[in-house]
mmCIF file of C-alpha atoms in Angstrom:
data_model
loop_
_atom_site.group_PDB
_atom_site.id
_atom_site.type_symbol
_atom_site.label_atom_id
_atom_site.label_comp_id
_atom_site.label_asym_id
_atom_site.label_seq_id
_atom_site.Cartn_x
_atom_site.Cartn_y
_atom_site.Cartn_z
ATOM 1 C CA MET A 1 -3.617 100.258 18.380
ATOM 2 C CA SER A 2 -3.339 103.671 16.871
ATOM 3 C CA ALA A 3 -0.137 105.187 16.207
ATOM 4 C CA THR A 4 -0.892 107.950 19.003
ATOM 5 C CA ASP A 5 -1.656 105.190 21.474
ATOM 6 C CA GLU A 6 1.641 103.446 20.385
ATOM 7 C CA ARG A 7 3.590 106.445 20.843
ATOM 8 C CA ALA A 8 2.289 106.996 24.345
ATOM 9 C CA THR A 9 2.864 103.277 25.274
ATOM 10 C CA MET A 10 6.609 103.655 24.106
ATOM 11 C CA VAL A 11 7.119 106.999 26.042
ATOM 12 C CA HIS A 12 5.575 105.242 29.224
ATOM 13 C CA THR A 13 7.630 102.225 28.814
ATOM 14 C CA LEU A 14 11.018 103.984 28.465
ATOM 15 C CA ARG A 15 10.222 106.976 30.819
ATOM 16 C CA GLU A 16 11.533 105.355 33.916
ATOM 17 C CA GLU A 17 14.732 103.699 32.742
ATOM 18 C CA PRO A 18 16.796 102.879 29.616
ATOM 19 C CA GLY A 19 15.479 99.972 27.532
ATOM 20 C CA SER A 20 13.667 99.218 24.493
ATOM 21 C CA TYR A 21 10.272 99.076 23.075
ATOM 22 C CA ALA A 22 9.141 97.107 19.894
ATOM 23 C CA ARG A 23 6.297 98.320 17.629
ATOM 24 C CA ALA A 24 4.737 95.512 15.404
ATOM 25 C CA LEU A 25 3.417 97.037 12.200
ATOM 26 C CA ASP A 26 0.434 95.925 10.179
ATOM 27 C CA ASP A 27 2.755 94.495 7.220
ATOM 28 C CA GLY A 28 4.656 92.155 9.783
ATOM 29 C CA ALA A 29 7.589 94.567 9.992
ATOM 30 C CA GLU A 30 8.914 95.884 13.394
ATOM 31 C CA VAL A 31 10.378 98.977 14.791
ATOM 32 C CA ILE A 32 12.479 98.850 17.796
ATOM 33 C CA TYR A 33 12.991 101.966 19.781
ATOM 34 C CA ARG A 34 15.859 102.240 22.318
ATOM 35 C CA VAL A 35 17.252 104.536 24.974
ATOM 36 C CA LEU A 36 20.667 103.364 26.074
ATOM 37 C CA PRO A 37 23.378 104.619 28.480
ATOM 38 C CA SER A 38 26.330 106.087 26.770
ATOM 39 C CA ASP A 39 29.713 107.701 27.765
ATOM 40 C CA GLY A 40 28.203 110.490 29.938
ATOM 41 C CA GLY A 41 24.772 110.528 28.365
ATOM 42 C CA PHE A 42 22.183 108.550 26.527
ATOM 43 C CA VAL A 43 21.723 107.273 23.096
ATOM 44 C CA ALA A 44 18.198 107.335 21.480
ATOM 45 C CA GLU A 45 18.034 104.926 18.470
ATOM 46 C CA TRP A 46 15.335 103.179 16.382
ATOM 47 C CA GLU A 47 15.812 100.332 14.119
ATOM 48 C CA TYR A 48 13.479 99.260 11.419
ATOM 49 C CA VAL A 49 13.273 95.536 10.604
ATOM 50 C CA ALA A 50 11.223 94.408 7.489
ATOM 51 C CA ALA A 51 8.951 91.481 7.556
ATOM 52 C CA SER A 52 10.755 88.226 6.668
ATOM 53 C CA GLY A 53 10.046 87.308 2.870
ATOM 54 C CA SER A 54 8.822 90.930 2.218
ATOM 55 C CA GLY A 55 11.499 91.649 -0.467
ATOM 56 C CA GLU A 56 12.142 94.984 1.294
ATOM 57 C CA GLY A 57 15.674 95.971 1.450
ATOM 58 C CA PRO A 58 17.920 95.756 4.395
ATOM 59 C CA GLU A 59 17.004 96.965 7.918
ATOM 60 C CA ARG A 60 17.363 100.672 8.554
ATOM 61 C CA SER A 61 18.451 102.309 11.744
ATOM 62 C CA HIS A 62 19.526 105.620 13.334
ATOM 63 C CA GLY A 63 20.868 106.805 16.588
ATOM 64 C CA GLU A 64 21.571 110.281 18.249
ATOM 65 C CA GLU A 65 23.417 111.117 21.490
ATOM 66 C CA PHE A 66 22.041 113.071 24.271
ATOM 67 C CA SER A 67 23.306 114.423 27.755
ATOM 68 C CA SER A 68 20.018 113.319 29.526
ATOM 69 C CA HIS A 69 17.595 110.387 29.448
ATOM 70 C CA ALA A 70 14.646 112.768 29.216
ATOM 71 C CA ASP A 71 16.303 114.325 26.036
ATOM 72 C CA ALA A 72 16.691 110.888 24.380
ATOM 73 C CA LEU A 73 13.188 109.875 25.058
ATOM 74 C CA LYS A 74 11.930 113.181 23.724
ATOM 75 C CA TYR A 75 13.758 112.669 20.412
ATOM 76 C CA LEU A 76 12.230 109.281 20.014
ATOM 77 C CA GLU A 77 8.743 110.658 20.814
ATOM 78 C CA GLU A 78 9.100 113.634 18.285
ATOM 79 C CA ASN A 79 10.647 111.305 15.678
ATOM 80 C CA PHE A 80 8.366 108.338 16.334
ATOM 81 C CA ASP A 81 7.343 107.982 12.476
ATOM 82 C CA ASP A 82 10.817 108.432 11.053
ATOM 83 C CA PRO A 83 11.585 104.821 10.574
ATOM 84 C CA LEU A 84 8.420 104.513 8.484
ATOM 85 C CA THR A 85 9.443 107.272 6.229
ATOM 86 C CA GLY A 86 13.233 106.269 6.067
ATOM 87 C CA ARG A 87 14.112 109.580 7.334
ATOM 88 C CA GLY A 88 17.221 109.587 9.618
ATOM 89 C CA SER A 89 18.461 106.389 8.209
#
C-alpha cells in the first residue's frame, strides 16, 4: 500500500472515534498512530517501534494535545511521515 493510501486509511479508521491505527513498514518496523481522549480534549500521538533485532535505537514517540477530535486527527494526517524522519520525537 502506498503512503498516500495508508494515510487515507489511517484517517478513515480514526475519523469516527478515538483509537489507534498501526502502520507496518517495509523494514519490519511499525508506527502506531493514536487519538485518545484527554482532560477536556484529545491527544494525538505516534509511536515508532523498530523491528526486533534491527539494531536501531529505542522507540520514538510524540504527542500533542488538542481541544477537538478533528484537530487531533488533522495533526496526525499532516504529520503522517514524521515518525520516519524522527521529527517531533
